[in-house]
Short mmCIF file of C-alpha atoms in Angstrom, two decimals:
data_model
loop_
_atom_site.label_atom_id
_atom_site.label_comp_id
_atom_site.label_asym_id
_atom_site.label_seq_id
_atom_site.Cartn_x
_atom_site.Cartn_y
_atom_site.Cartn_z
CA UNK A 275 -5.99 16.13 22.90
CA UNK A 276 -4.94 14.51 26.16
CA UNK A 277 -7.01 12.81 28.83
CA UNK A 278 -6.61 13.85 32.45
CA UNK A 279 -4.56 10.66 32.94
CA UNK A 280 -1.85 11.58 30.42
CA UNK A 281 0.80 12.22 33.07
CA UNK A 282 0.02 8.89 34.75
CA UNK A 283 0.48 7.08 31.44
CA UNK A 284 3.81 8.73 30.75
CA UNK A 285 5.00 7.96 34.29
CA UNK A 286 4.00 4.32 33.77
CA UNK A 287 6.17 4.13 30.64
CA UNK A 288 3.36 4.11 28.09
CA UNK A 289 3.99 4.26 24.39
CA UNK A 290 1.61 7.00 23.23
CA UNK A 291 -0.12 7.02 19.84
CA UNK A 292 -2.69 9.20 18.16
CA UNK A 293 -6.19 7.75 18.30
CA UNK A 294 -9.07 9.79 16.88
CA UNK A 295 -7.16 12.95 17.76
CA UNK A 296 -6.30 11.78 21.27
CA UNK A 297 -2.82 11.00 22.57
CA UNK A 298 -3.58 7.58 24.05
CA UNK A 299 -1.46 4.80 25.57
CA UNK A 300 -1.23 1.92 23.09
CA UNK A 301 0.88 -0.21 25.43
CA UNK A 302 2.92 -0.02 28.63
CA UNK A 303 5.01 -3.18 29.04
CA UNK A 304 3.69 -4.94 25.93
CA UNK A 305 0.39 -5.78 24.28
CA UNK A 306 0.66 -9.52 24.87
CA UNK A 307 1.45 -9.25 28.58
CA UNK A 308 -1.37 -6.75 29.13
CA UNK A 309 -3.82 -8.89 27.17
CA UNK A 310 -3.00 -11.97 29.24
CA UNK A 311 -3.15 -9.97 32.48
CA UNK A 312 -6.75 -9.02 31.66
CA UNK A 313 -7.73 -12.59 30.73
CA UNK A 314 -6.08 -14.09 33.80
CA UNK A 315 -6.20 -11.37 36.45
CA UNK A 316 -7.06 -7.74 35.95
CA UNK A 317 -6.15 -4.72 33.85
CA UNK A 318 -7.00 -1.02 34.01
CA UNK A 319 -7.64 1.00 30.85
CA UNK A 320 -8.05 4.73 30.35
CA UNK A 321 -10.98 5.11 27.97
CA UNK A 322 -11.63 8.78 28.70
CA UNK A 323 -11.50 9.51 24.98
CA UNK A 324 -14.92 7.91 24.61
CA UNK A 325 -17.93 10.17 24.33
CA UNK A 326 -20.83 10.69 26.73
CA UNK A 327 -24.07 12.21 25.51
CA UNK A 328 -26.95 12.92 27.91
CA UNK A 329 -30.52 12.84 26.68
CA UNK A 330 -33.16 14.27 29.01
CA UNK A 331 -36.74 15.41 28.98
CA UNK A 332 -40.14 13.76 29.23
CA UNK A 333 -39.99 12.52 25.65
CA UNK A 334 -36.44 11.13 25.86
CA UNK A 335 -37.43 7.46 25.95
CA UNK A 336 -39.85 7.70 23.02
CA UNK A 337 -37.29 9.71 21.07
CA UNK A 338 -34.52 7.15 21.60
CA UNK A 339 -36.91 4.33 20.74
CA UNK A 340 -37.28 5.77 17.24
CA UNK A 341 -33.64 6.86 16.91
CA UNK A 342 -31.63 3.84 18.11
CA UNK A 343 -32.03 0.25 16.89
CA UNK A 344 -32.52 -1.66 20.15
CA UNK A 345 -35.70 -1.67 22.25
CA UNK A 346 -34.89 0.92 24.89
CA UNK A 347 -38.15 0.24 26.73
CA UNK A 348 -36.55 -3.02 27.89
CA UNK A 349 -34.14 -1.20 30.23
CA UNK A 350 -35.05 0.67 33.37
CA UNK A 351 -33.01 2.86 35.71
CA UNK A 352 -29.60 1.32 36.41
CA UNK A 353 -29.50 -0.81 33.28
CA UNK A 354 -27.38 -0.61 30.15
CA UNK A 355 -28.04 -1.83 26.63
CA UNK A 356 -25.91 -2.29 23.52
CA UNK A 357 -27.50 -0.49 20.60
CA UNK A 358 -26.74 1.24 17.32
CA UNK A 359 -27.35 4.68 15.84
CA UNK A 360 -28.46 4.17 12.24
CA UNK A 361 -28.50 6.72 9.42
CA UNK A 362 -31.54 7.17 7.19
CA UNK A 363 -30.46 4.25 4.98
CA UNK A 364 -29.81 1.89 7.90
CA UNK A 365 -26.05 2.32 7.73
CA UNK A 366 -24.28 2.54 11.09
CA UNK A 367 -23.30 5.97 12.40
CA UNK A 368 -22.01 4.39 15.62
CA UNK A 369 -22.47 1.50 18.00
CA UNK A 370 -22.92 2.49 21.63
CA UNK A 371 -24.10 1.65 25.10
CA UNK A 372 -27.29 3.35 26.26
CA UNK A 373 -27.70 3.67 30.03
CA UNK A 374 -31.08 4.36 31.59
CA UNK A 375 -30.50 6.41 34.75
CA UNK A 376 -33.01 7.89 37.19
CA UNK A 377 -33.42 11.23 35.48
CA UNK A 378 -31.74 10.81 32.11
CA UNK A 379 -30.33 8.55 29.44
CA UNK A 380 -26.58 8.41 28.98
CA UNK A 381 -25.17 7.31 25.62
CA UNK A 382 -21.52 6.21 25.60
CA UNK A 383 -20.20 6.48 22.05
CA UNK A 384 -16.92 5.97 20.23
CA UNK A 385 -14.35 8.77 20.41
CA UNK A 386 -14.10 9.00 16.63
CA UNK A 387 -17.87 9.44 16.31
CA UNK A 388 -18.71 11.96 19.03
CA UNK A 389 -19.41 14.79 16.59
CA UNK A 390 -21.40 12.57 14.21
CA UNK A 391 -23.50 11.20 17.08
CA UNK A 392 -24.16 14.58 18.66
CA UNK A 393 -25.08 16.01 15.26
CA UNK A 394 -27.42 13.18 14.37
CA UNK A 395 -29.15 12.96 17.74
CA UNK A 396 -29.50 16.71 18.12
CA UNK A 397 -30.85 16.96 14.59
CA UNK A 398 -33.59 14.41 15.26
CA UNK A 399 -34.50 15.50 18.79
CA UNK A 400 -38.00 16.98 19.10
CA UNK A 401 -38.86 19.99 21.25
CA UNK A 402 -38.67 19.09 24.93
CA UNK A 403 -35.80 16.60 24.53
CA UNK A 404 -32.44 18.02 25.46
CA UNK A 405 -29.19 16.57 24.10
CA UNK A 406 -25.95 17.55 25.84
CA UNK A 407 -22.45 16.46 24.89
CA UNK A 408 -20.72 15.80 28.22
CA UNK A 409 -17.67 14.14 26.65
CA UNK A 410 -15.05 16.77 27.51
CA UNK A 411 -15.96 16.66 31.20
CA UNK A 412 -16.15 12.91 31.75
CA UNK A 413 -13.24 10.64 32.65
CA UNK A 414 -13.72 6.92 32.05
CA UNK A 415 -11.75 3.90 33.24
CA UNK A 416 -12.29 0.24 32.42
CA UNK A 417 -11.29 -2.24 35.14
CA UNK A 418 -11.45 -5.61 33.41
CA UNK A 419 -10.57 -9.17 34.33
CA UNK A 420 -11.64 -11.93 36.71
CA UNK A 421 -9.95 -10.24 39.69
CA UNK A 422 -11.66 -6.86 39.14
CA UNK A 423 -13.54 -7.00 42.45
CA UNK A 424 -10.33 -7.55 44.45
CA UNK A 425 -8.89 -4.36 43.04
CA UNK A 426 -12.09 -2.38 43.58
CA UNK A 427 -13.04 -3.60 47.09
CA UNK A 428 -10.57 -1.54 49.11
CA UNK A 429 -11.52 1.77 47.50
CA UNK A 430 -15.24 1.58 46.66
CA UNK A 431 -18.27 2.34 48.79
CA UNK A 432 -20.76 0.90 48.75
CA UNK A 433 -19.16 -2.19 47.27
CA UNK A 434 -20.87 -2.42 43.87
CA UNK A 435 -20.49 -6.17 43.65
CA UNK A 436 -24.10 -7.18 43.61
CA UNK A 437 -24.34 -5.55 40.19
CA UNK A 438 -25.21 -7.95 37.42
CA UNK A 439 -23.78 -7.77 33.93
CA UNK A 440 -25.06 -4.62 32.15
CA UNK A 441 -26.18 -2.94 35.35
CA UNK A 442 -24.93 0.41 36.63
CA UNK A 443 -25.00 2.21 39.96
CA UNK A 444 -23.67 5.33 41.56
CA UNK A 445 -20.83 4.64 43.97
CA UNK A 446 -17.89 6.39 45.55
CA UNK A 447 -14.46 5.24 44.41
CA UNK A 448 -11.56 6.77 46.33
CA UNK A 449 -14.04 9.36 47.56
CA UNK A 450 -14.94 10.38 44.00
CA UNK A 451 -18.60 10.19 42.93
CA UNK A 452 -18.71 7.69 40.07
CA UNK A 453 -21.07 5.79 37.85
CA UNK A 454 -19.92 2.16 38.06
CA UNK A 455 -21.25 -0.25 35.42
CA UNK A 456 -20.73 -3.97 34.82
CA UNK A 457 -19.83 -3.37 31.21
CA UNK A 458 -16.72 -3.64 29.08
CA UNK A 459 -15.14 -4.47 25.74
CA UNK A 460 -12.81 -7.31 26.67
CA UNK A 461 -15.06 -10.32 27.22
CA UNK A 462 -13.93 -10.51 30.84
CA UNK A 463 -16.03 -9.63 33.84
CA UNK A 464 -15.30 -6.17 35.12
CA UNK A 465 -16.57 -2.63 35.42
CA UNK A 466 -16.39 0.65 33.62
CA UNK A 467 -16.16 3.71 35.84
CA UNK A 468 -17.18 7.23 34.83
CA UNK A 469 -16.49 10.36 36.86
CA UNK A 470 -15.53 14.01 36.45
CA UNK A 471 -12.50 14.09 34.17
CA UNK A 472 -10.56 16.13 36.72
CA UNK A 473 -11.00 13.41 39.32
CA UNK A 474 -10.12 10.44 37.11
CA UNK A 475 -6.45 10.49 38.22
CA UNK A 476 -7.55 10.04 41.87
CA UNK A 477 -9.58 6.98 40.88
CA UNK A 478 -6.74 5.60 38.75
CA UNK A 479 -4.16 6.13 41.50
CA UNK A 480 -6.40 4.56 44.15
CA UNK A 481 -6.98 1.43 42.07
CA UNK A 482 -3.27 1.23 41.29
CA UNK A 483 -2.49 1.56 44.99
CA UNK A 484 -4.50 -1.47 46.11
CA UNK A 485 -2.72 -4.70 47.12
CA UNK A 486 -4.29 -6.52 44.17
CA UNK A 487 -3.55 -3.69 41.81
CA UNK A 488 -4.44 -4.18 38.16
CA UNK A 489 -1.88 -3.93 35.37
CA UNK A 490 -2.10 -0.76 33.30
CA UNK A 491 -3.41 -1.85 29.90
CA UNK A 492 -3.42 0.11 26.65
CA UNK A 493 -5.51 0.36 23.53
CA UNK A 494 -3.42 -2.37 21.87
CA UNK A 495 -4.62 -4.98 24.36
CA UNK A 496 -8.13 -3.54 24.26
CA UNK A 497 -8.18 -4.25 20.53
CA UNK A 498 -6.83 -7.81 20.72
CA UNK A 499 -9.18 -8.64 23.61
CA UNK A 500 -12.27 -7.44 21.73
CA UNK A 501 -11.14 -9.16 18.55
CA UNK A 502 -10.91 -12.57 20.25
CA UNK A 503 -14.47 -12.04 21.45
CA UNK A 504 -15.65 -11.05 17.97
CA UNK A 505 -16.85 -7.66 19.20
CA UNK A 506 -17.09 -5.27 16.25
CA UNK A 507 -15.00 -2.11 16.12
CA UNK A 508 -16.51 0.93 14.44
CA UNK A 509 -14.52 1.81 11.33
CA UNK A 510 -13.39 -1.79 10.89
CA UNK A 511 -16.50 -3.99 11.08
CA UNK A 512 -19.13 -1.26 11.25
CA UNK A 513 -19.65 1.73 8.96
CA UNK A 514 -22.32 3.58 7.05
CA UNK A 515 -21.72 1.19 4.14
CA UNK A 516 -23.53 -1.71 5.79
CA UNK A 517 -26.49 -2.17 8.09
CA UNK A 518 -25.93 -3.99 11.42
CA UNK A 519 -27.49 -7.18 9.99
CA UNK A 520 -24.51 -8.66 8.10
CA UNK A 521 -22.38 -7.95 11.19
CA UNK A 522 -24.58 -10.40 13.13
CA UNK A 523 -26.14 -7.62 15.23
CA UNK A 524 -29.78 -8.46 14.53
CA UNK A 525 -30.08 -9.16 18.27
CA UNK A 526 -29.46 -5.44 18.91
CA UNK A 527 -32.10 -4.33 16.38
CA UNK A 528 -35.70 -4.36 17.52
CA UNK A 529 -37.18 -5.46 14.20
CA UNK A 530 -40.43 -6.51 15.86
CA UNK A 531 -41.34 -2.92 16.67
CA UNK A 532 -39.18 -1.15 14.11
CA UNK A 533 -39.88 2.55 13.71
CA UNK A 534 -36.24 3.65 13.62
CA UNK A 535 -34.38 4.77 10.46
CA UNK A 536 -33.41 1.85 8.23
CA UNK A 537 -35.65 -0.64 10.05
CA UNK A 538 -37.33 -1.78 6.83
CA UNK A 539 -34.01 -2.48 5.15
CA UNK A 540 -32.81 -4.39 8.19
CA UNK A 541 -36.06 -6.38 8.29
CA UNK A 542 -35.61 -7.26 4.61
CA UNK A 543 -31.98 -8.25 5.12
CA UNK A 544 -32.82 -10.32 8.16
CA UNK A 545 -35.51 -12.21 6.22
CA UNK A 546 -33.75 -12.63 2.90
CA UNK A 547 -30.18 -12.86 4.10
CA UNK A 548 -27.31 -10.65 3.01
CA UNK A 549 -24.71 -11.38 0.32
CA UNK A 550 -21.98 -11.38 2.96
CA UNK A 551 -21.62 -12.00 6.66
CA UNK A 552 -19.11 -11.11 9.33
CA UNK A 553 -17.24 -14.18 10.61
CA UNK A 554 -14.27 -15.04 12.76
CA UNK A 555 -11.28 -16.51 10.92
CA UNK A 556 -8.13 -18.23 12.07
CA UNK A 557 -5.06 -19.02 10.00
CA UNK A 558 -4.17 -22.70 10.01
CA UNK A 559 -0.56 -21.91 9.10
CA UNK A 560 1.90 -19.29 10.34
CA UNK A 561 1.10 -15.69 9.54
CA UNK A 562 -1.07 -12.78 10.66
CA UNK A 563 -4.15 -11.57 8.79
CA UNK A 564 -4.60 -7.78 8.76
CA UNK A 565 -7.47 -5.47 7.97
CA UNK A 566 -7.75 -5.07 4.19
CA UNK A 567 -6.34 -8.50 3.30
CA UNK A 568 -8.50 -10.18 0.61
CA UNK A 569 -10.22 -13.47 1.45
CA UNK A 570 -10.18 -16.11 -1.30
CA UNK A 571 -11.91 -19.44 -1.84
CA UNK A 572 -10.34 -21.60 -4.53
CA UNK A 573 -8.38 -18.59 -5.69
CA UNK A 574 -11.53 -16.51 -6.26
CA UNK A 575 -12.38 -13.35 -4.25
CA UNK A 576 -14.71 -14.25 -1.37
CA UNK A 577 -14.42 -11.36 1.05
CA UNK A 578 -12.16 -9.06 3.01
CA UNK A 579 -10.50 -9.08 6.42
CA UNK A 580 -11.69 -6.16 8.56
CA UNK A 581 -9.49 -6.71 11.66
CA UNK A 582 -6.60 -9.06 12.29
CA UNK A 583 -3.82 -9.74 14.73
CA UNK A 584 -1.86 -12.50 16.37
CA UNK A 585 -4.26 -13.71 19.05
CA UNK A 586 -2.31 -13.39 22.30
CA UNK A 587 -4.48 -16.03 23.99
CA UNK A 588 -4.28 -18.60 21.20
CA UNK A 589 -0.94 -17.80 19.58
CA UNK A 590 -2.36 -17.95 16.05
CA UNK A 591 -3.23 -15.38 13.43
CA UNK A 592 -6.88 -14.47 13.91
CA UNK A 593 -9.28 -11.92 12.54
CA UNK A 594 -12.75 -10.86 11.57
CA UNK A 595 -13.82 -10.82 7.93
CA UNK A 596 -16.84 -10.16 5.76
CA UNK A 597 -17.16 -13.22 3.53
CA UNK A 598 -19.76 -14.33 0.96
CA UNK A 599 -22.61 -15.89 2.89
CA UNK A 600 -22.13 -19.24 1.14
CA UNK A 601 -18.65 -19.40 2.69
CA UNK A 602 -19.64 -18.24 6.18
CA UNK A 603 -20.28 -21.64 7.76
CA UNK A 604 -18.03 -22.59 10.65
CA UNK A 605 -15.18 -24.83 9.43
CA UNK A 606 -15.21 -23.45 5.88
CA UNK A 607 -11.69 -23.47 4.43
CA UNK A 608 -10.50 -20.14 3.05
CA UNK A 609 -7.29 -18.45 2.07
CA UNK A 610 -6.24 -15.01 3.23
CA UNK A 611 -4.00 -13.07 0.85
CA UNK A 612 -1.42 -11.61 3.24
CA UNK A 613 0.49 -9.11 1.10
CA UNK A 614 0.63 -11.46 -1.88
CA UNK A 615 1.08 -14.70 0.04
CA UNK A 616 -2.00 -16.95 0.33
CA UNK A 617 -2.38 -18.35 3.85
CA UNK A 618 -4.73 -21.20 4.73
CA UNK A 619 -7.52 -20.20 7.12
CA UNK A 620 -10.87 -21.37 8.35
CA UNK A 621 -14.09 -19.87 9.64
CA UNK A 622 -14.34 -20.23 13.44
CA UNK A 623 -17.04 -19.69 16.03
CA UNK A 624 -17.08 -16.51 18.09
CA UNK A 625 -15.95 -15.87 20.70
CA UNK A 626 -12.61 -17.46 19.90
CA UNK A 627 -11.77 -17.88 23.58
CA UNK A 628 -13.78 -19.38 26.42
CA UNK A 629 -14.70 -16.18 28.18
CA UNK A 630 -17.81 -14.39 29.31
CA UNK A 631 -18.30 -10.95 30.80
CA UNK A 632 -21.28 -12.39 32.66
CA UNK A 633 -19.03 -14.48 34.89
CA UNK A 634 -19.36 -13.75 38.60
CA UNK A 635 -16.45 -12.16 40.35
CA UNK A 636 -14.19 -14.18 42.62
CA UNK A 637 -13.64 -12.10 45.72
CA UNK B 212 13.37 -5.85 26.36
CA UNK B 213 17.03 -4.92 26.06
CA UNK B 214 18.94 -1.74 26.80
CA UNK B 215 19.50 0.76 24.01
CA UNK B 216 22.83 -0.13 22.38
CA UNK B 217 24.48 0.30 18.98
CA UNK B 218 27.61 -1.85 18.80
CA UNK B 219 30.69 -0.21 17.32
CA UNK B 220 31.58 -3.20 15.13
CA UNK B 221 28.41 -2.91 13.00
CA UNK B 222 27.42 -0.79 10.02
CA UNK B 223 23.94 0.80 9.93
CA UNK B 224 21.33 1.48 7.26
CA UNK B 225 18.92 4.44 7.65
CA UNK B 226 15.96 2.03 7.70
CA UNK B 227 17.34 0.79 11.06
CA UNK B 228 19.07 -2.35 9.87
CA UNK B 229 22.54 -3.46 10.88
CA UNK B 230 25.16 -5.52 9.09
CA UNK B 231 28.08 -7.42 10.61
CA UNK B 232 30.71 -8.07 7.93
CA UNK B 233 32.90 -11.18 7.91
CA UNK B 234 34.99 -11.30 4.71
CA UNK B 235 32.56 -11.54 1.80
CA UNK B 236 29.79 -12.78 4.07
CA UNK B 237 27.61 -10.72 6.36
CA UNK B 238 24.88 -11.04 8.99
CA UNK B 239 21.81 -8.77 8.90
CA UNK B 240 19.44 -7.74 11.65
CA UNK B 241 17.41 -4.79 12.90
CA UNK B 242 18.60 -2.20 15.40
CA UNK B 243 17.50 -1.57 18.95
CA UNK B 244 15.63 1.50 17.68
CA UNK B 245 13.71 -0.60 15.13
CA UNK B 246 12.60 -3.25 17.60
CA UNK B 247 11.61 -0.59 20.13
CA UNK B 248 9.50 1.23 17.56
CA UNK B 249 7.84 -2.00 16.46
CA UNK B 250 7.11 -3.29 19.96
CA UNK B 251 7.02 -6.95 20.90
CA UNK B 252 7.82 -8.92 17.76
CA UNK B 253 5.44 -11.86 17.31
CA UNK B 254 6.16 -13.02 13.75
CA UNK B 255 9.15 -13.24 11.41
CA UNK B 256 8.55 -13.93 7.74
CA UNK B 257 12.04 -14.68 6.37
CA UNK B 258 13.26 -14.98 2.77
CA UNK B 259 14.13 -18.36 1.24
CA UNK B 260 17.72 -19.54 1.41
CA UNK B 261 19.23 -18.84 -2.01
CA UNK B 262 17.05 -15.76 -2.61
CA UNK B 263 18.72 -12.47 -3.53
CA UNK B 264 18.74 -9.42 -1.32
CA UNK B 265 18.92 -6.02 -2.97
CA UNK B 266 20.32 -3.06 -1.06
CA UNK B 267 17.53 -0.77 0.07
CA UNK B 268 14.76 -3.28 -0.67
CA UNK B 269 12.70 -5.50 1.59
CA UNK B 270 13.84 -9.09 2.15
CA UNK B 271 11.28 -10.10 4.78
CA UNK B 272 8.80 -8.89 7.38
CA UNK B 273 8.64 -8.50 11.12
CA UNK B 274 5.26 -8.12 12.78
CA UNK B 275 4.19 -6.98 16.20
CA UNK B 276 0.66 -7.47 17.48
CA UNK B 277 -0.25 -4.09 16.01
CA UNK B 278 1.95 -3.56 12.97
CA UNK B 279 3.86 -5.02 10.04
CA UNK B 280 7.32 -3.80 9.14
CA UNK B 281 9.35 -4.57 6.03
CA UNK B 282 12.97 -5.51 6.74
CA UNK B 283 15.27 -3.55 4.45
CA UNK B 284 18.49 -5.11 3.16
CA UNK B 285 21.50 -2.92 3.97
CA UNK B 286 23.43 -4.61 1.12
CA UNK B 287 22.92 -6.87 -1.90
CA UNK B 288 23.75 -10.55 -1.87
CA UNK B 289 22.49 -14.12 -1.69
CA UNK B 290 20.78 -15.53 1.39
CA UNK B 291 22.98 -18.28 2.86
CA UNK B 292 21.01 -18.91 6.05
CA UNK B 293 17.90 -17.81 7.90
CA UNK B 294 17.78 -17.65 11.71
CA UNK B 295 15.16 -20.29 12.42
CA UNK B 296 15.47 -19.59 16.15
CA UNK B 297 13.81 -16.23 15.49
CA UNK B 298 11.09 -17.93 13.45
CA UNK B 299 10.26 -20.01 16.53
CA UNK B 300 10.82 -17.23 19.08
CA UNK B 301 10.43 -13.84 17.36
CA UNK B 302 10.81 -12.02 20.69
CA UNK B 303 14.58 -12.66 20.38
CA UNK B 304 14.57 -9.60 18.10
CA UNK B 305 13.53 -7.56 21.17
CA UNK B 306 15.68 -9.25 23.79
CA UNK B 307 18.91 -9.63 21.77
CA UNK B 308 18.70 -7.67 18.51
CA UNK B 309 22.44 -7.95 17.73
CA UNK B 310 22.96 -11.52 18.97
CA UNK B 311 20.40 -14.33 18.93
CA UNK B 312 17.98 -11.97 17.18
CA UNK B 313 19.98 -11.86 13.92
CA UNK B 314 17.81 -12.43 10.85
CA UNK B 315 19.77 -13.67 7.83
CA UNK B 316 23.29 -14.50 6.72
CA UNK B 317 24.26 -13.32 3.24
CA UNK B 318 27.10 -13.67 0.70
CA UNK B 319 27.70 -10.08 -0.41
CA UNK B 320 27.64 -9.44 -4.15
CA UNK B 321 29.00 -5.89 -3.98
CA UNK B 322 30.94 -5.19 -0.76
CA UNK B 323 31.53 -1.60 -1.93
CA UNK B 324 27.89 -0.92 -1.00
CA UNK B 325 28.99 -1.06 2.64
CA UNK B 326 30.86 2.22 2.16
CA UNK B 327 27.51 3.99 1.97
CA UNK B 328 26.38 2.75 5.41
CA UNK B 329 26.77 4.56 8.72
CA UNK B 330 29.08 3.71 11.60
CA UNK B 331 27.84 3.77 15.17
CA UNK B 332 28.52 7.49 15.70
CA UNK B 333 26.85 8.48 12.44
CA UNK B 334 23.81 6.30 13.17
CA UNK B 335 23.45 7.72 16.68
CA UNK B 336 23.51 11.27 15.35
CA UNK B 337 21.06 10.21 12.61
CA UNK B 338 18.69 8.94 15.35
CA UNK B 339 19.05 12.26 17.19
CA UNK B 340 17.71 14.01 14.10
CA UNK B 341 14.57 11.86 13.79
#
């Protein structure tokens, strides 16, 4: 499948790869340059492959409260919330952003999980709650980086700059009706913009035509940016094999009220601890950890790397790993078995870089 | 990045490695095609000096941000030198794959193996077929 921006990517010199069945740009000029552009200035990503599911009806809020892990009653119209869709055992079907809008809830889910999410949510929905998969009709861009507002100012009306982190509003961008949200997956301040898929190229071109135009950024940089922040990626850090608790996502699980599938297991895990925990790791010698590399302590198995790369911001091999909880303390010395070669590493605090998506814009 | 070139004085292995022969010694590296496919190279894991290379087998690794690639020896021999400039600045493999981006220098143990490698024209037509 191709997004409506495919021609724009090819024209910009993108290297295209398959991602969850989509032909997506992995990089344009290079992952490192795009990564640094987002940290230092601004980048524009096509994330139209992501899924959008609308949930409507008078019982929608109560339904989502017993279907998703976070407390959806804490958000009102124009607010977004990170949450998870658990299976009956408390395993993770997907992690997602839930938006409360005036007349509906909008769930933005991972491209690889659209069918699983639609199936699960539809299957649980009671009479009177309508679930509609809008994914094929929605285009989505992520404008990320400290200079995001400079790129958006000339083409947006009203200027959506009073938005706080995790707030959303309707706005016109390049004359296209959009939902603009202060959300993202990079750790930088910025917005995500949703509109009719057919009109996404007009929004992309308008942003690229501004004097402070962002750099086109691909999925490669999106992955290294999220990894430095310690944001989990479904399929790497999250799966049906574990609950959200060992991933450190207790904050997104409303264990006080519970009532959603797997809540009792999560409560138990939160109280008693889990055998392993997700941590950030950095190599203290040259090398790059990769997903699947075993983690060792004193030569004994102690965990597994779930994501790894060369951190473009820090210039060192960095990753996320599930390690035995007794070895999860910051500063713990580990080894990562990189294709047969043990490399010295240590547990580090997340995020790995000094960044916050809550930062105010500098316009 | 560099322009796509395949110098005429080199021999080429189907795994996108080149060899520059100088008597019974040779220099190995990866081709423009290889570095373009890999993307920006950020790490070079070289063999030890004195180690053996075996034709068709991996002697080291190049990594981009996204991927790891084995480096395949186009011929057998003994490693005489490793390009430590590439260890410090792996992007030389992208910017100058046939010059400063060379990877190892080898004493060939069986120069007849070179007869099985491609010349520039053969490698270019091989790339056309990929």
